[in-house]
Short mmCIF file of C-alpha atoms in Angstrom, two decimals:
data_model
loop_
_atom_site.label_atom_id
_atom_site.label_comp_id
_atom_site.label_asym_id
_atom_site.label_seq_id
_atom_site.Cartn_x
_atom_site.Cartn_y
_atom_site.Cartn_z
CA MET A 1 11.55 116.92 91.39
CA SER A 2 14.61 114.96 90.41
CA ALA A 3 14.34 111.91 88.21
CA LYS A 4 13.77 108.54 89.86
CA ARG A 5 16.41 105.86 89.54
CA THR A 6 15.78 102.23 88.66
CA PRO A 7 17.67 99.48 90.54
CA PHE A 8 19.96 99.23 87.48
CA TYR A 9 20.98 102.90 87.60
CA ASP A 10 24.47 102.35 89.04
CA ILE A 11 25.15 99.69 86.42
CA HIS A 12 24.16 102.06 83.59
CA VAL A 13 26.45 104.76 84.96
CA SER A 14 29.33 102.31 85.36
CA LEU A 15 28.88 101.37 81.68
CA ASN A 16 29.10 105.06 80.67
CA ALA A 17 25.54 105.08 79.36
CA LYS A 18 24.20 108.43 78.24
CA MET A 19 21.45 108.98 80.81
CA VAL A 20 18.31 110.97 80.01
CA ASP A 21 15.14 111.82 81.90
CA PHE A 22 12.25 109.80 80.51
CA ALA A 23 8.79 109.82 82.09
CA GLY A 24 10.30 110.95 85.38
CA TYR A 25 13.03 108.28 85.41
CA SER A 26 16.72 108.60 84.69
CA MET A 27 17.17 106.02 81.91
CA PRO A 28 19.97 104.96 79.53
CA LEU A 29 19.43 106.49 76.07
CA GLN A 30 22.34 104.50 74.70
CA TYR A 31 25.55 102.86 75.87
CA GLU A 32 29.01 103.32 74.38
CA THR A 33 28.02 100.81 71.69
CA GLY A 34 25.76 103.45 70.09
CA SER A 35 22.07 103.23 69.21
CA THR A 36 22.45 101.85 65.67
CA ALA A 37 24.72 99.00 66.77
CA GLU A 38 22.43 98.32 69.74
CA HIS A 39 19.47 98.11 67.35
CA GLU A 40 21.39 95.65 65.21
CA ILE A 41 22.31 93.51 68.25
CA VAL A 42 18.63 92.99 69.04
CA ARG A 43 17.79 92.17 65.41
CA THR A 44 20.58 89.60 65.07
CA ASP A 45 21.74 88.50 68.52
CA VAL A 46 20.37 89.30 71.97
CA GLY A 47 20.08 92.55 73.93
CA ALA A 48 19.05 93.53 77.47
CA PHE A 49 16.83 96.51 78.28
CA ASP A 50 16.17 98.04 81.68
CA VAL A 51 12.44 98.73 81.56
CA SER A 52 11.96 99.03 85.30
CA HIS A 53 10.30 102.40 84.79
CA MET A 54 7.17 100.54 83.67
CA GLY A 55 4.47 100.44 86.35
CA GLN A 56 2.92 97.36 87.97
CA ILE A 57 -0.49 97.48 89.63
CA GLU A 58 -1.77 94.40 91.44
CA ILE A 59 -5.42 93.49 91.93
CA THR A 60 -6.36 90.83 94.49
CA GLY A 61 -9.61 89.72 96.08
CA PRO A 62 -12.56 87.59 94.96
CA ASP A 63 -13.79 90.01 92.27
CA ARG A 64 -10.34 90.65 90.74
CA ASN A 65 -11.07 89.17 87.31
CA ALA A 66 -14.46 90.85 86.99
CA PHE A 67 -12.89 94.15 88.03
CA ALA A 68 -10.09 93.80 85.48
CA ASN A 69 -12.70 93.04 82.84
CA ARG A 70 -14.58 96.21 83.79
CA LEU A 71 -11.38 98.29 83.62
CA THR A 72 -9.98 97.02 80.33
CA CYS A 73 -11.32 96.69 76.78
CA ASN A 74 -9.93 93.23 75.95
CA ASP A 75 -11.57 90.10 77.38
CA VAL A 76 -10.01 88.99 80.66
CA GLY A 77 -12.47 86.05 80.56
CA LYS A 78 -10.48 84.63 77.65
CA LEU A 79 -7.27 84.80 79.65
CA GLU A 80 -6.09 81.68 81.49
CA ASP A 81 -3.85 81.57 84.54
CA GLY A 82 -0.32 82.11 83.24
CA GLY A 83 -1.53 84.15 80.29
CA VAL A 84 -0.71 87.71 79.25
CA GLN A 85 -3.01 89.97 77.24
CA TYR A 86 -2.41 93.27 75.43
CA SER A 87 -5.22 95.64 76.38
CA ALA A 88 -6.08 99.23 77.30
CA PHE A 89 -7.84 101.47 79.73
CA LEU A 90 -10.28 103.71 77.87
CA THR A 91 -11.99 106.97 78.71
CA ASP A 92 -15.79 107.14 78.74
CA GLU A 93 -15.51 108.41 75.16
CA GLY A 94 -13.58 105.30 74.14
CA THR A 95 -10.16 106.91 73.74
CA PHE A 96 -6.91 105.73 75.30
CA VAL A 97 -6.11 106.37 78.95
CA ASP A 98 -3.19 103.95 78.49
CA ASP A 99 -2.22 100.74 76.74
CA ILE A 100 -1.33 97.95 79.13
CA LEU A 101 -0.47 94.29 79.62
CA VAL A 102 -2.75 92.14 81.80
CA TYR A 103 -1.12 89.19 83.60
CA ARG A 104 -3.52 86.63 85.08
CA PHE A 105 -2.15 84.69 88.08
CA ASP A 106 -4.21 82.08 89.91
CA ASP A 107 -4.60 84.48 92.85
CA ARG A 108 -4.19 87.96 91.37
CA ILE A 109 -4.12 90.19 88.33
CA MET A 110 -1.10 92.30 87.48
CA LEU A 111 -1.46 95.29 85.15
CA VAL A 112 1.70 96.61 83.53
CA VAL A 113 1.35 100.27 82.58
CA ASN A 114 3.42 103.00 80.99
CA ALA A 115 5.76 104.90 83.31
CA ALA A 116 4.39 108.28 82.28
CA ASN A 117 0.85 107.16 83.14
CA ILE A 118 1.31 105.39 86.49
CA ALA A 119 -0.27 108.18 88.55
CA LYS A 120 -3.08 108.77 86.05
CA ASP A 121 -3.85 105.04 85.73
CA TRP A 122 -3.86 104.63 89.50
CA GLU A 123 -6.49 107.38 89.85
CA HIS A 124 -8.47 105.87 86.97
CA ILE A 125 -8.50 102.48 88.68
CA LEU A 126 -9.50 103.88 92.07
CA SER A 127 -12.35 105.85 90.47
CA LYS A 128 -13.87 102.60 89.16
CA LYS A 129 -13.44 100.54 92.32
CA SER A 130 -16.64 101.26 94.24
CA GLY A 131 -18.97 98.35 95.04
CA ILE A 132 -16.55 95.61 94.13
CA ASN A 133 -14.56 93.34 96.45
CA VAL A 134 -10.93 93.87 95.43
CA ARG A 135 -7.74 95.31 96.80
CA VAL A 136 -5.41 97.23 94.53
CA LYS A 137 -1.76 97.92 95.16
CA ASN A 138 0.76 99.97 93.21
CA ASN A 139 3.97 97.89 93.21
CA SER A 140 5.77 100.03 90.63
CA ASP A 141 8.56 101.14 92.96
CA ASP A 142 9.31 97.62 94.21
CA ILE A 143 9.60 95.68 90.96
CA ALA A 144 12.50 95.68 88.51
CA LEU A 145 11.93 94.65 84.90
CA LEU A 146 14.58 93.44 82.50
CA ALA A 147 13.71 92.65 78.86
CA ILE A 148 15.89 90.11 77.04
CA GLN A 149 15.20 90.43 73.32
CA GLY A 150 16.62 89.00 70.14
CA PRO A 151 16.77 85.79 68.09
CA LYS A 152 19.28 84.33 70.57
CA ALA A 153 17.18 85.14 73.65
CA GLU A 154 15.80 81.62 73.94
CA GLU A 155 19.27 80.10 73.96
CA LEU A 156 20.45 82.51 76.66
CA ILE A 157 17.41 82.04 78.88
CA GLY A 158 17.55 78.27 78.32
CA ALA A 159 21.09 78.18 79.65
CA LEU A 160 20.39 80.23 82.79
CA ALA A 161 16.77 79.63 83.80
CA THR A 162 15.00 76.77 85.50
CA PRO A 163 13.56 74.22 83.05
CA GLY A 164 10.44 75.26 81.17
CA ILE A 165 11.01 79.00 81.17
CA SER A 166 12.70 79.14 77.78
CA ASN A 167 9.89 76.99 76.28
CA LEU A 168 7.13 79.41 77.26
CA ASP A 169 4.69 80.13 74.46
CA TYR A 170 4.20 83.67 73.19
CA TYR A 171 2.25 85.77 75.70
CA LYS A 172 2.54 83.16 78.49
CA PHE A 173 4.38 83.59 81.77
CA ASP A 174 5.65 81.47 84.65
CA ALA A 175 7.62 81.69 87.84
CA GLY A 176 11.14 80.34 87.90
CA GLN A 177 14.73 81.05 88.77
CA ILE A 178 17.34 82.82 86.70
CA ALA A 179 20.91 83.05 87.91
CA GLY A 180 19.74 82.03 91.36
CA SER A 181 17.05 84.73 91.66
CA GLY A 182 13.35 83.97 92.03
CA VAL A 183 11.62 85.78 89.17
CA PHE A 184 8.67 85.49 86.90
CA VAL A 185 9.09 85.63 83.20
CA SER A 186 6.79 86.27 80.25
CA ARG A 187 7.43 85.61 76.57
CA THR A 188 6.67 89.17 75.56
CA GLY A 189 8.48 92.20 74.21
CA TYR A 190 8.40 95.42 72.25
CA THR A 191 11.00 94.84 69.56
CA GLY A 192 9.57 92.41 66.99
CA GLU A 193 12.12 89.82 68.02
CA ASP A 194 11.70 86.74 70.17
CA GLY A 195 12.27 87.50 73.80
CA PHE A 196 11.37 87.52 77.45
CA GLU A 197 10.48 90.08 80.08
CA ILE A 198 11.76 89.25 83.55
CA TYR A 199 10.18 90.67 86.68
CA CYS A 200 12.05 90.58 89.97
CA ARG A 201 12.31 92.39 93.26
CA ASN A 202 14.53 95.47 93.27
CA GLU A 203 17.12 93.86 95.51
CA GLN A 204 17.64 91.00 93.01
CA ALA A 205 18.11 93.30 90.03
CA SER A 206 21.87 93.58 90.13
CA VAL A 207 22.46 89.81 90.41
CA LEU A 208 19.98 89.17 87.60
CA TRP A 209 21.72 91.72 85.33
CA HIS A 210 25.17 90.28 85.94
CA GLY A 211 23.84 86.77 85.26
CA LEU A 212 22.31 87.69 81.92
CA VAL A 213 24.37 90.58 80.58
CA GLY A 214 28.00 90.56 79.62
CA HIS A 215 30.53 88.97 77.34
CA GLY A 216 28.98 86.11 75.34
CA ARG A 217 25.54 86.89 76.78
CA ALA A 218 23.11 89.79 76.25
CA LYS A 219 24.47 93.26 75.39
CA PRO A 220 22.94 96.32 77.06
CA VAL A 221 20.57 98.29 74.84
CA GLY A 222 19.18 101.77 75.53
CA LEU A 223 15.94 103.62 74.98
CA ALA A 224 16.96 105.04 71.59
CA ALA A 225 17.22 101.55 70.08
CA ARG A 226 14.10 100.46 71.95
CA ASP A 227 12.24 103.24 70.14
CA SER A 228 13.66 102.51 66.67
CA LEU A 229 12.95 98.78 67.14
CA ARG A 230 9.34 99.30 68.15
CA LEU A 231 8.76 101.89 65.42
CA GLU A 232 10.03 99.48 62.77
CA MET A 233 7.32 97.08 64.00
CA GLY A 234 4.63 99.77 64.03
CA TYR A 235 4.00 99.20 67.74
CA SER A 236 2.14 102.08 69.39
CA LEU A 237 3.78 104.29 71.98
CA TYR A 238 1.54 106.24 74.35
CA GLY A 239 1.75 109.98 73.67
CA HIS A 240 2.53 109.31 70.00
CA GLU A 241 0.23 106.84 68.19
CA ILE A 242 -2.28 106.71 71.05
CA ASP A 243 -3.57 109.20 73.60
CA GLU A 244 -6.83 110.53 75.03
CA ASN A 245 -7.85 111.98 71.64
CA ILE A 246 -7.42 108.69 69.77
CA ASN A 247 -9.66 105.63 69.79
CA PRO A 248 -8.53 102.03 69.20
CA TYR A 249 -10.12 101.71 65.74
CA GLU A 250 -8.21 104.74 64.49
CA ALA A 251 -4.99 103.37 65.95
CA GLY A 252 -5.36 99.98 64.24
CA LEU A 253 -5.97 98.37 67.64
CA GLY A 254 -9.61 97.38 67.13
CA TRP A 255 -8.48 93.79 67.76
CA ILE A 256 -7.99 94.49 71.48
CA VAL A 257 -11.56 95.83 71.85
CA LYS A 258 -14.10 93.11 72.68
CA VAL A 259 -17.44 94.93 72.60
CA ASP A 260 -19.28 91.60 72.84
CA LYS A 261 -17.37 90.15 75.78
CA GLY A 262 -20.51 90.21 77.89
CA ALA A 263 -19.21 92.60 80.52
CA PRO A 264 -19.71 96.35 80.40
CA PHE A 265 -16.36 98.16 80.48
CA THR A 266 -15.33 101.77 80.69
CA GLY A 267 -15.45 103.26 77.20
CA LEU A 268 -17.80 100.62 75.76
CA LYS A 269 -20.42 103.15 74.58
CA GLY A 270 -17.74 105.32 73.04
CA VAL A 271 -16.12 102.51 71.07
CA GLN A 272 -19.51 101.15 69.98
CA ALA A 273 -20.33 104.51 68.42
CA VAL A 274 -17.01 104.58 66.55
CA LYS A 275 -17.40 100.96 65.47
CA ALA A 276 -20.88 101.69 64.08
CA SER A 277 -19.82 104.70 62.02
CA GLY A 278 -16.27 103.55 61.23
CA PRO A 279 -13.24 105.65 62.16
CA ARG A 280 -12.81 108.95 60.27
CA ARG A 281 -9.03 108.57 60.24
CA LYS A 282 -6.54 105.75 60.50
CA LEU A 283 -2.98 105.39 61.64
CA VAL A 284 -0.57 104.58 58.82
CA GLY A 285 3.13 103.97 58.48
CA PHE A 286 5.05 105.76 55.76
CA THR A 287 8.56 105.74 54.37
CA CYS A 288 10.58 108.66 53.00
CA ALA A 289 12.93 107.30 50.35
CA GLU A 290 14.76 110.55 49.63
CA LYS A 291 18.24 110.57 51.12
CA GLY A 292 18.44 112.57 54.31
CA ALA A 293 14.66 113.07 54.46
CA ILE A 294 14.03 111.91 57.99
CA PRO A 295 10.56 112.60 59.37
CA ARG A 296 10.63 113.69 63.01
CA ASP A 297 7.90 113.79 65.62
CA GLY A 298 5.70 116.85 65.09
CA TYR A 299 6.60 117.63 61.47
CA ASP A 300 3.52 118.61 59.43
CA VAL A 301 1.95 116.03 57.10
CA PHE A 302 0.14 117.02 53.91
CA LEU A 303 -2.23 115.10 51.67
CA GLY A 304 -3.11 116.64 48.31
CA GLY A 305 -1.53 119.90 49.44
CA GLU A 306 -3.62 120.14 52.60
CA LYS A 307 -2.29 119.68 56.10
CA VAL A 308 -3.94 116.58 57.58
CA ASP A 309 -1.84 115.66 60.61
CA HIS A 310 1.67 115.69 62.00
CA VAL A 311 4.26 112.96 62.31
CA ARG A 312 3.32 110.92 65.40
CA SER A 313 6.62 109.02 65.58
CA GLY A 314 9.44 109.37 63.13
CA GLY A 315 13.09 108.63 62.67
CA PHE A 316 15.70 106.80 60.70
CA SER A 317 15.16 103.06 60.37
CA PRO A 318 18.44 101.18 60.77
CA SER A 319 16.92 98.08 59.13
CA LEU A 320 15.35 99.84 56.12
CA GLN A 321 18.11 102.48 55.91
CA MET A 322 15.59 105.27 55.32
CA GLY A 323 13.27 107.61 57.14
CA ILE A 324 10.07 106.09 58.53
CA GLY A 325 7.14 107.48 60.47
CA THR A 326 3.54 107.18 61.56
CA THR A 327 0.65 109.61 61.03
CA PHE A 328 -3.13 109.71 60.80
CA LEU A 329 -4.80 109.98 57.38
CA PRO A 330 -8.48 110.27 56.46
CA THR A 331 -9.76 106.68 56.27
CA GLU A 332 -10.37 106.79 52.50
CA SER A 333 -6.71 107.73 51.90
CA ALA A 334 -5.14 105.43 54.46
CA THR A 335 -4.06 102.71 52.04
CA PRO A 336 -0.63 101.39 51.09
CA GLY A 337 0.79 103.24 48.09
CA ALA A 338 -0.88 106.55 48.97
CA LYS A 339 1.48 109.52 48.62
CA ILE A 340 1.82 112.17 51.29
CA GLU A 341 4.17 115.09 51.84
CA VAL A 342 6.12 115.74 55.02
CA ALA A 343 7.60 119.13 55.90
CA VAL A 344 11.19 118.11 56.62
CA ARG A 345 13.08 121.23 57.65
CA ASP A 346 12.45 123.75 54.82
CA ASN A 347 11.34 121.20 52.21
CA ARG A 348 8.30 119.14 51.54
CA VAL A 349 9.44 115.62 50.85
CA GLU A 350 7.41 112.73 49.54
CA GLY A 351 6.29 109.93 51.77
CA GLU A 352 4.64 106.70 50.74
CA VAL A 353 2.14 104.84 52.88
CA VAL A 354 3.27 101.26 53.44
CA LYS A 355 1.78 98.24 55.16
CA LEU A 356 2.93 97.80 58.75
CA PRO A 357 5.20 96.48 60.08
CA PHE A 358 8.04 98.28 58.34
CA TYR A 359 10.34 95.42 59.31
CA LYS A 360 8.98 92.03 58.36
CA ASP A 361 11.76 89.59 59.28
CA GLY A 362 11.52 89.67 63.06
CA SER A 363 11.93 86.46 65.08
CA VAL A 364 8.96 87.19 67.36
CA LYS A 365 6.93 84.06 68.05
CA SER A 366 3.49 85.41 67.27
CA LYS A 367 0.48 83.17 67.67
CA MET B 1 35.91 112.82 78.52
CA SER B 2 35.80 113.82 74.90
CA ASN B 3 38.78 114.51 72.69
CA ILE B 4 39.59 118.25 72.41
CA PRO B 5 42.81 118.71 70.39
CA GLU B 6 44.90 121.65 71.59
CA ASP B 7 45.84 122.83 68.10
CA LEU B 8 42.25 123.63 67.06
CA GLN B 9 39.85 126.48 67.77
CA TYR B 10 36.21 126.07 68.77
CA THR B 11 32.78 127.71 68.90
CA GLU B 12 30.16 127.50 71.62
CA GLU B 13 27.99 125.76 69.01
CA HIS B 14 30.49 122.86 68.95
CA GLU B 15 32.21 123.46 65.62
CA TYR B 16 35.98 123.23 65.41
CA ILE B 17 38.21 125.32 63.16
CA ARG B 18 41.50 124.00 61.84
CA ARG B 19 44.03 126.34 60.18
CA THR B 20 45.37 125.15 56.83
CA GLU B 21 48.55 125.89 54.90
CA ASP B 22 46.69 128.76 53.24
CA PRO B 23 46.27 131.34 56.04
CA THR B 24 43.00 132.56 54.49
CA VAL B 25 41.38 129.08 54.44
CA VAL B 26 40.07 127.14 57.45
CA GLN B 27 38.69 123.62 57.76
CA ILE B 28 35.51 123.17 59.78
CA GLY B 29 33.75 120.25 61.40
CA ILE B 30 31.97 119.36 64.63
CA THR B 31 33.70 118.34 67.84
CA ASP B 32 34.01 114.91 69.36
CA TYR B 33 31.71 116.09 72.15
CA ALA B 34 29.08 117.17 69.61
CA GLN B 35 29.11 113.88 67.72
CA GLY B 36 28.78 112.03 71.01
CA GLU B 37 25.77 114.11 72.00
CA LEU B 38 24.13 113.66 68.60
CA GLY B 39 24.57 109.91 68.45
CA ASP B 40 24.81 107.95 65.22
CA ILE B 41 24.85 110.34 62.28
CA VAL B 42 23.00 109.13 59.19
CA TYR B 43 23.09 112.14 56.87
CA VAL B 44 24.76 115.50 56.55
CA GLU B 45 23.56 118.24 54.24
CA LEU B 46 26.41 120.51 53.15
CA PRO B 47 26.37 123.69 51.03
CA GLU B 48 27.67 124.06 47.46
CA VAL B 49 31.18 125.26 46.77
CA GLY B 50 30.99 129.02 46.14
CA ALA B 51 28.19 129.64 48.64
CA THR B 52 28.85 132.47 51.09
CA PHE B 53 27.87 132.68 54.73
CA SER B 54 28.05 135.27 57.45
CA LYS B 55 29.25 134.32 60.88
CA MET B 56 26.53 132.33 62.69
CA ASP B 57 24.57 131.60 59.50
CA VAL B 58 23.27 128.06 59.18
CA PHE B 59 25.47 126.36 56.59
CA GLY B 60 24.16 122.80 56.83
CA THR B 61 22.19 120.21 58.72
CA ILE B 62 23.10 117.00 60.50
CA GLU B 63 20.59 114.18 60.80
CA ALA B 64 21.36 111.70 63.54
CA VAL B 65 19.21 108.69 64.38
CA LYS B 66 17.47 110.48 67.19
CA ALA B 67 17.92 114.18 66.43
CA VAL B 68 18.43 116.81 63.79
CA SER B 69 20.91 119.62 64.35
CA GLU B 70 21.94 122.73 62.41
CA LEU B 71 25.51 123.68 61.60
CA PHE B 72 26.57 127.27 62.21
CA SER B 73 29.27 129.06 60.29
CA PRO B 74 32.00 130.10 62.74
CA VAL B 75 33.31 132.80 60.38
CA THR B 76 32.20 134.95 57.46
CA GLY B 77 33.42 133.68 54.12
CA GLU B 78 33.02 131.50 51.05
CA ILE B 79 32.90 127.71 50.76
CA VAL B 80 35.93 126.54 48.76
CA GLU B 81 35.66 122.79 49.34
CA ILE B 82 33.28 120.30 50.90
CA ASN B 83 33.97 116.79 52.15
CA SER B 84 31.82 114.92 49.64
CA ALA B 85 32.91 111.57 51.13
CA LEU B 86 30.47 112.29 53.97
CA ASP B 87 27.61 111.72 51.54
CA ASN B 88 28.31 107.99 51.59
CA GLU B 89 30.11 107.78 54.92
CA PRO B 90 28.32 110.12 57.35
CA ALA B 91 29.36 107.80 60.21
CA SER B 92 32.95 109.01 59.79
CA ILE B 93 31.82 112.12 61.69
CA ASN B 94 31.19 109.83 64.67
CA GLN B 95 34.31 107.76 64.20
CA ASP B 96 36.84 110.45 63.34
CA PRO B 97 35.35 113.95 63.67
CA TYR B 98 38.67 115.80 63.42
CA GLU B 99 40.12 114.03 60.37
CA ALA B 100 37.92 111.94 58.04
CA GLY B 101 34.80 113.64 59.41
CA TRP B 102 35.70 117.22 58.44
CA MET B 103 32.88 119.05 56.64
CA ILE B 104 33.83 122.23 54.80
CA LYS B 105 36.73 124.52 53.96
CA MET B 106 36.01 128.24 53.98
CA LYS B 107 37.93 131.22 52.67
CA ILE B 108 37.62 133.74 55.46
CA GLU B 109 36.68 137.31 54.73
CA ASN B 110 37.67 138.80 58.03
CA PRO B 111 40.74 137.35 59.80
CA GLY B 112 39.48 139.05 62.97
CA ASP B 113 36.75 136.38 63.20
CA LEU B 114 39.43 133.87 64.22
CA GLU B 115 40.41 135.89 67.25
CA GLN B 116 36.94 135.53 68.74
CA LEU B 117 36.99 131.73 68.78
CA LEU B 118 37.53 129.57 71.86
CA ASP B 119 40.78 127.75 72.50
CA SER B 120 40.77 124.13 73.69
CA ASN B 121 40.80 125.12 77.38
CA ASN B 122 37.88 127.48 77.01
CA TYR B 123 35.94 124.94 75.00
CA ALA B 124 36.58 122.22 77.60
CA GLN B 125 35.24 124.61 80.21
CA HIS B 126 32.23 125.40 78.00
CA ILE B 127 31.21 121.75 77.87
CA GLY B 128 31.97 121.21 81.53
CA GLU B 129 35.03 118.99 81.16
#
């Protein structure tokens, strides 16, 4: 099967982006600017990311909110119309099926899921649907998503969007117009910087891009910088920090699990058991200060000479100018200052556990 | 299209070989195509002067932001000089792979090794350009 193309594909190719297959989609890894410069653009200016590979699943019908509350571990009851919530689908054992965003409209729920998990999530949702009055629809192929991220995002959106959009609070969304296209926009992102995510129909994608991206506006940024930006913030990426063998308490995401929300949800029993006993291991971030010691995904991690895990995500941090990574350590050792060893090529190099995020100066408007 | 100078020789592993004034010494680096594939280079580990390598031995490592890659010796011989400026300026491999971004100079043991290298046309074909 050949890789799917997003509605921005032709634009990426015209910009000489290096295209790679990611989660079944042909996506820009980087543009001619290069991943380090693209990273820097988002930290200091404003960048644009095609994230149309993300999936969108819509729930309508009278029981939509109750159904979403049954499917997800965070509390949809706490979400108002126009609000966004970070949440997850869990297995019966309380491990991650996927991490998601929940958008609550006055007449529907939209779930935004990882590209690699669209098919799996869809089956998961259908398997929980019996006896409840909802309709579900997979809109993933019809919706384009453009993320505008960086400290100058507000200024750019303010200049091009209908009034109100650029004043949205963090994790709120609204409908509006940008560059003449009807869109809806949330104040969300995955970079640690202020920013917006703009949803539109596929056929509007090209006009939206050309309105927002270009000289004096947002610069295009590829997946490589998206990954280094999110890793500097310690944000989880499915398949790395979270998967079906990892529960939210281990991953440092206990705050999205509302065991007392008053609605049973898939995985509740599993997470209750973990919560009662406490997680055996915890996700940590670590730095490798030695020059050239860059931890990569899959490298072995040692604690006191014993192999305890592997590097979940790793790479060179453009902001810290050193190697950074994530791994799981036994709970009693998962504290800042703890020393680990990472097998980097033929050497074991020292890593030091640090408090997340790695990068602490982001412009993101957290609550 | 990447830059493939006609006066250099190449390997399938994307090293280039430049002849020097001393016919027994060659200068080695990675091609423009290779640096483009690797992306932003943040560190390069080079051998000590005096180290010896056989053809196709790993003589060093390149760490780019997104990937790590090994460097293969195109010939058998001894390291006579390394570009120590790369220690502080690894990005010069991205910016100027054929000049400022050179990596090592080797004294070749067997001049016949040079005859087995690719010329610029063959290398262009190898990378599909």
